[in-house]
Amino acid sequence: MKLSPDVALALLDECTGDDLWSVEHCLERRVPQSWIDELADAFETSYRVSSQTIYVPDPQTGRRIVNQYYGVRDVDLAKRIATDLGLDVESIEAACLSRQAIVRTIKEAIMDG
């Protein structure tokens, strides 16, 4: 399924390279179910490295750590959008050292046309 350009750009605008999106969040944002099925996975938290620790919202404390989380990495969603828009994702990944850089480079490539 191909996304409309406005939906694709709106989704990409939300991507940072750092976040896991819940399936519910993906559906609210109009990510196609086939993409969710393709990209969703179970992720485990790391207690040793804070950048790999998974937090979820908690009404009492603001956020809490979870051991596992089933969702879609926003970097994977950004790469899927880029593929859908005809970008060479492999070359972008090869030139970038972090998930954040991949997302930023995809955004720049789309804005530069």
Short mmCIF file of N, CA and C in Angstrom, two decimals:
data_model
loop_
_atom_site.label_atom_id
_atom_site.label_comp_id
_atom_site.label_asym_id
_atom_site.label_seq_id
_atom_site.Cartn_x
_atom_site.Cartn_y
_atom_site.Cartn_z
N MET A 1 0.84 -1.19 0.00
CA MET A 1 0.00 0.00 0.00
C MET A 1 0.88 1.25 0.00
N LYS A 2 0.55 2.18 -0.83
CA LYS A 2 1.31 3.43 -0.94
C LYS A 2 0.58 4.52 -0.16
N LEU A 3 1.33 5.29 0.59
CA LEU A 3 0.76 6.40 1.36
C LEU A 3 0.62 7.63 0.49
N SER A 4 -0.34 8.46 0.82
CA SER A 4 -0.42 9.75 0.14
C SER A 4 0.76 10.59 0.63
N PRO A 5 1.27 11.48 -0.20
CA PRO A 5 2.43 12.28 0.19
C PRO A 5 2.22 13.08 1.48
N ASP A 6 1.01 13.61 1.70
CA ASP A 6 0.79 14.40 2.91
C ASP A 6 0.83 13.53 4.17
N VAL A 7 0.29 12.33 4.10
CA VAL A 7 0.35 11.41 5.25
C VAL A 7 1.80 10.97 5.47
N ALA A 8 2.50 10.65 4.40
CA ALA A 8 3.90 10.23 4.51
C ALA A 8 4.76 11.31 5.18
N LEU A 9 4.58 12.56 4.74
CA LEU A 9 5.37 13.66 5.32
C LEU A 9 4.99 13.93 6.77
N ALA A 10 3.71 13.81 7.09
CA ALA A 10 3.27 14.01 8.48
C ALA A 10 3.86 12.94 9.39
N LEU A 11 3.86 11.70 8.93
CA LEU A 11 4.46 10.61 9.71
C LEU A 11 5.95 10.84 9.88
N LEU A 12 6.61 11.16 8.80
CA LEU A 12 8.05 11.37 8.84
C LEU A 12 8.41 12.52 9.77
N ASP A 13 7.59 13.54 9.81
CA ASP A 13 7.84 14.68 10.68
C ASP A 13 7.86 14.27 12.15
N GLU A 14 7.11 13.24 12.51
CA GLU A 14 7.07 12.76 13.90
C GLU A 14 8.24 11.86 14.26
N CYS A 15 8.94 11.34 13.26
CA CYS A 15 10.04 10.40 13.50
C CYS A 15 11.29 11.14 14.00
N THR A 16 11.95 10.54 14.98
CA THR A 16 13.19 11.11 15.52
C THR A 16 14.37 10.15 15.41
N GLY A 17 14.07 8.86 15.30
CA GLY A 17 15.11 7.85 15.33
C GLY A 17 15.28 7.26 16.71
N ASP A 18 14.62 7.82 17.70
CA ASP A 18 14.76 7.39 19.10
C ASP A 18 13.55 6.65 19.65
N ASP A 19 12.43 6.71 18.96
CA ASP A 19 11.19 6.28 19.58
C ASP A 19 10.66 4.96 19.06
N LEU A 20 9.92 4.29 19.94
CA LEU A 20 9.13 3.11 19.58
C LEU A 20 7.68 3.55 19.59
N TRP A 21 6.97 3.27 18.52
CA TRP A 21 5.57 3.64 18.43
C TRP A 21 4.73 2.40 18.74
N SER A 22 3.72 2.56 19.56
CA SER A 22 2.81 1.46 19.82
C SER A 22 1.99 1.19 18.56
N VAL A 23 1.44 0.01 18.48
CA VAL A 23 0.58 -0.33 17.34
C VAL A 23 -0.61 0.64 17.31
N GLU A 24 -1.14 0.97 18.48
CA GLU A 24 -2.27 1.90 18.55
C GLU A 24 -1.89 3.28 18.02
N HIS A 25 -0.71 3.75 18.38
CA HIS A 25 -0.23 5.05 17.89
C HIS A 25 -0.09 5.01 16.37
N CYS A 26 0.45 3.92 15.85
CA CYS A 26 0.60 3.78 14.40
C CYS A 26 -0.76 3.84 13.71
N LEU A 27 -1.74 3.14 14.26
CA LEU A 27 -3.07 3.13 13.66
C LEU A 27 -3.71 4.52 13.73
N GLU A 28 -3.52 5.22 14.84
CA GLU A 28 -4.05 6.58 14.97
C GLU A 28 -3.44 7.52 13.94
N ARG A 29 -2.19 7.28 13.58
CA ARG A 29 -1.47 8.13 12.64
C ARG A 29 -1.66 7.68 11.19
N ARG A 30 -2.47 6.68 10.97
CA ARG A 30 -2.80 6.16 9.64
C ARG A 30 -1.64 5.42 8.96
N VAL A 31 -0.80 4.76 9.78
CA VAL A 31 0.20 3.86 9.21
C VAL A 31 -0.57 2.64 8.69
N PRO A 32 -0.35 2.24 7.45
CA PRO A 32 -1.08 1.09 6.91
C PRO A 32 -0.85 -0.17 7.75
N GLN A 33 -1.91 -0.95 7.93
CA GLN A 33 -1.81 -2.17 8.72
C GLN A 33 -0.74 -3.11 8.16
N SER A 34 -0.61 -3.16 6.85
CA SER A 34 0.42 -4.04 6.25
C SER A 34 1.83 -3.59 6.66
N TRP A 35 2.05 -2.29 6.80
CA TRP A 35 3.35 -1.79 7.26
C TRP A 35 3.57 -2.15 8.73
N ILE A 36 2.53 -2.02 9.54
CA ILE A 36 2.64 -2.37 10.96
C ILE A 36 3.01 -3.84 11.08
N ASP A 37 2.31 -4.69 10.31
CA ASP A 37 2.61 -6.12 10.34
C ASP A 37 4.05 -6.39 9.93
N GLU A 38 4.54 -5.64 8.97
CA GLU A 38 5.91 -5.81 8.47
C GLU A 38 6.96 -5.30 9.48
N LEU A 39 6.68 -4.19 10.14
CA LEU A 39 7.70 -3.51 10.95
C LEU A 39 7.63 -3.78 12.45
N ALA A 40 6.48 -4.16 12.96
CA ALA A 40 6.33 -4.32 14.41
C ALA A 40 7.13 -5.52 14.91
N ASP A 41 7.68 -5.35 16.11
CA ASP A 41 8.48 -6.41 16.72
C ASP A 41 8.47 -6.21 18.23
N ALA A 42 8.94 -7.22 18.94
CA ALA A 42 9.09 -7.11 20.40
C ALA A 42 10.52 -6.66 20.68
N PHE A 43 10.66 -5.61 21.47
CA PHE A 43 11.97 -5.06 21.81
C PHE A 43 12.20 -5.21 23.31
N GLU A 44 13.45 -5.49 23.68
CA GLU A 44 13.80 -5.63 25.08
C GLU A 44 14.61 -4.42 25.53
N THR A 45 14.37 -4.03 26.77
CA THR A 45 15.07 -2.88 27.32
C THR A 45 16.47 -3.27 27.78
N SER A 46 17.35 -2.30 27.82
CA SER A 46 18.69 -2.49 28.35
C SER A 46 18.82 -1.60 29.58
N TYR A 47 19.19 -2.19 30.67
CA TYR A 47 19.35 -1.42 31.90
C TYR A 47 20.76 -0.84 32.02
N ARG A 48 21.65 -1.22 31.12
CA ARG A 48 23.03 -0.74 31.17
C ARG A 48 23.24 0.54 30.38
N VAL A 49 22.46 0.69 29.31
CA VAL A 49 22.63 1.84 28.43
C VAL A 49 21.31 2.60 28.38
N SER A 50 21.30 3.83 28.85
CA SER A 50 20.05 4.58 28.96
C SER A 50 19.39 4.81 27.60
N SER A 51 20.18 4.93 26.53
CA SER A 51 19.58 5.14 25.21
C SER A 51 18.86 3.90 24.69
N GLN A 52 19.06 2.77 25.36
CA GLN A 52 18.39 1.53 24.97
C GLN A 52 17.39 1.08 26.03
N THR A 53 17.05 1.97 26.93
CA THR A 53 16.04 1.68 27.95
C THR A 53 14.69 2.12 27.42
N ILE A 54 13.68 1.27 27.58
CA ILE A 54 12.36 1.56 27.04
C ILE A 54 11.48 2.12 28.15
N TYR A 55 10.94 3.30 27.92
CA TYR A 55 10.03 3.96 28.85
C TYR A 55 8.64 4.06 28.23
N VAL A 56 7.62 3.93 29.05
CA VAL A 56 6.25 4.14 28.60
C VAL A 56 5.60 5.15 29.54
N PRO A 57 4.60 5.88 29.05
CA PRO A 57 3.92 6.85 29.91
C PRO A 57 3.26 6.15 31.10
N ASP A 58 3.31 6.81 32.23
CA ASP A 58 2.68 6.31 33.45
C ASP A 58 1.94 7.47 34.11
N PRO A 59 0.64 7.33 34.37
CA PRO A 59 -0.14 8.44 34.92
C PRO A 59 0.36 8.91 36.29
N GLN A 60 0.95 8.03 37.07
CA GLN A 60 1.39 8.41 38.42
C GLN A 60 2.77 9.03 38.45
N THR A 61 3.71 8.47 37.66
CA THR A 61 5.09 8.93 37.74
C THR A 61 5.55 9.68 36.49
N GLY A 62 4.73 9.72 35.48
CA GLY A 62 5.12 10.37 34.22
C GLY A 62 5.64 9.38 33.21
N ARG A 63 6.52 8.49 33.65
CA ARG A 63 7.00 7.42 32.79
C ARG A 63 7.60 6.32 33.65
N ARG A 64 7.62 5.12 33.06
CA ARG A 64 8.20 3.99 33.77
C ARG A 64 8.93 3.09 32.78
N ILE A 65 9.88 2.33 33.28
CA ILE A 65 10.66 1.41 32.46
C ILE A 65 9.89 0.10 32.30
N VAL A 66 9.93 -0.45 31.09
CA VAL A 66 9.34 -1.76 30.84
C VAL A 66 10.43 -2.71 30.32
N ASN A 67 10.25 -3.99 30.61
CA ASN A 67 11.22 -5.00 30.15
C ASN A 67 11.11 -5.23 28.65
N GLN A 68 9.88 -5.34 28.16
CA GLN A 68 9.65 -5.57 26.74
C GLN A 68 8.56 -4.64 26.24
N TYR A 69 8.62 -4.38 24.93
CA TYR A 69 7.63 -3.50 24.32
C TYR A 69 7.41 -3.96 22.90
N TYR A 70 6.16 -4.10 22.51
CA TYR A 70 5.83 -4.49 21.15
C TYR A 70 5.40 -3.24 20.39
N GLY A 71 6.14 -2.94 19.34
CA GLY A 71 5.81 -1.75 18.57
C GLY A 71 6.69 -1.61 17.34
N VAL A 72 6.71 -0.41 16.80
CA VAL A 72 7.44 -0.10 15.58
C VAL A 72 8.48 0.96 15.90
N ARG A 73 9.74 0.68 15.55
CA ARG A 73 10.78 1.71 15.72
C ARG A 73 10.53 2.79 14.68
N ASP A 74 10.56 4.04 15.12
CA ASP A 74 10.28 5.12 14.16
C ASP A 74 11.34 5.22 13.08
N VAL A 75 12.55 4.77 13.33
CA VAL A 75 13.58 4.77 12.28
C VAL A 75 13.18 3.78 11.19
N ASP A 76 12.60 2.65 11.56
CA ASP A 76 12.15 1.68 10.56
C ASP A 76 10.99 2.24 9.75
N LEU A 77 10.11 2.96 10.42
CA LEU A 77 9.00 3.60 9.72
C LEU A 77 9.53 4.66 8.74
N ALA A 78 10.50 5.44 9.18
CA ALA A 78 11.10 6.47 8.31
C ALA A 78 11.73 5.82 7.08
N LYS A 79 12.43 4.71 7.29
CA LYS A 79 13.05 4.02 6.16
C LYS A 79 11.99 3.45 5.21
N ARG A 80 10.89 2.97 5.76
CA ARG A 80 9.81 2.42 4.93
C ARG A 80 9.16 3.54 4.11
N ILE A 81 8.97 4.69 4.73
CA ILE A 81 8.43 5.86 4.02
C ILE A 81 9.39 6.27 2.90
N ALA A 82 10.68 6.31 3.22
CA ALA A 82 11.68 6.70 2.22
C ALA A 82 11.68 5.74 1.04
N THR A 83 11.56 4.47 1.32
CA THR A 83 11.48 3.48 0.24
C THR A 83 10.25 3.73 -0.61
N ASP A 84 9.13 4.00 0.06
CA ASP A 84 7.87 4.27 -0.64
C ASP A 84 7.99 5.51 -1.53
N LEU A 85 8.80 6.47 -1.11
CA LEU A 85 8.98 7.71 -1.87
C LEU A 85 10.12 7.61 -2.89
N GLY A 86 10.74 6.44 -3.00
CA GLY A 86 11.74 6.22 -4.03
C GLY A 86 13.17 6.56 -3.66
N LEU A 87 13.46 6.77 -2.38
CA LEU A 87 14.83 7.08 -1.96
C LEU A 87 15.65 5.79 -1.85
N ASP A 88 16.95 5.91 -2.02
CA ASP A 88 17.88 4.79 -1.87
C ASP A 88 18.26 4.67 -0.39
N VAL A 89 17.50 3.89 0.33
CA VAL A 89 17.67 3.78 1.78
C VAL A 89 19.00 3.12 2.13
N GLU A 90 19.44 2.16 1.34
CA GLU A 90 20.71 1.49 1.63
C GLU A 90 21.88 2.47 1.63
N SER A 91 21.90 3.37 0.67
CA SER A 91 23.01 4.34 0.63
C SER A 91 22.91 5.34 1.77
N ILE A 92 21.69 5.69 2.16
CA ILE A 92 21.50 6.58 3.31
C ILE A 92 22.02 5.92 4.57
N GLU A 93 21.63 4.66 4.78
CA GLU A 93 22.09 3.92 5.96
C GLU A 93 23.62 3.80 5.98
N ALA A 94 24.21 3.55 4.83
CA ALA A 94 25.67 3.39 4.75
C ALA A 94 26.41 4.67 5.13
N ALA A 95 25.78 5.81 4.89
CA ALA A 95 26.44 7.09 5.15
C ALA A 95 26.19 7.61 6.57
N CYS A 96 25.33 6.94 7.33
CA CYS A 96 24.95 7.44 8.65
C CYS A 96 25.46 6.54 9.76
N LEU A 97 25.76 7.17 10.90
CA LEU A 97 26.29 6.42 12.04
C LEU A 97 25.27 6.17 13.14
N SER A 98 24.09 6.76 13.03
CA SER A 98 23.10 6.59 14.10
C SER A 98 21.70 6.56 13.51
N ARG A 99 20.76 6.08 14.31
CA ARG A 99 19.36 6.08 13.89
C ARG A 99 18.86 7.49 13.66
N GLN A 100 19.28 8.41 14.51
CA GLN A 100 18.86 9.80 14.38
C GLN A 100 19.38 10.40 13.08
N ALA A 101 20.60 10.07 12.72
CA ALA A 101 21.18 10.57 11.47
C ALA A 101 20.45 10.01 10.25
N ILE A 102 20.03 8.76 10.33
CA ILE A 102 19.27 8.17 9.22
C ILE A 102 17.98 8.95 9.01
N VAL A 103 17.25 9.20 10.09
CA VAL A 103 15.98 9.92 9.98
C VAL A 103 16.22 11.34 9.47
N ARG A 104 17.22 12.00 10.00
CA ARG A 104 17.53 13.37 9.58
C ARG A 104 17.90 13.42 8.09
N THR A 105 18.71 12.47 7.64
CA THR A 105 19.13 12.42 6.25
C THR A 105 17.94 12.14 5.33
N ILE A 106 17.05 11.25 5.75
CA ILE A 106 15.84 10.98 4.96
C ILE A 106 15.00 12.25 4.83
N LYS A 107 14.81 12.95 5.94
CA LYS A 107 14.03 14.20 5.91
C LYS A 107 14.66 15.22 4.98
N GLU A 108 15.99 15.37 5.07
CA GLU A 108 16.70 16.32 4.21
C GLU A 108 16.57 15.94 2.74
N ALA A 109 16.70 14.66 2.45
CA ALA A 109 16.61 14.20 1.06
C ALA A 109 15.22 14.48 0.48
N ILE A 110 14.21 14.30 1.27
CA ILE A 110 12.85 14.57 0.80
C ILE A 110 12.62 16.06 0.61
N MET A 111 13.12 16.86 1.53
CA MET A 111 12.94 18.32 1.42
C MET A 111 13.74 18.89 0.25
N ASP A 112 14.89 18.29 -0.04
CA ASP A 112 15.72 18.77 -1.15
C ASP A 112 15.17 18.32 -2.50
N GLY A 113 14.22 17.37 -2.46
CA GLY A 113 13.57 16.91 -3.69
C GLY A 113 14.41 15.96 -4.42
#
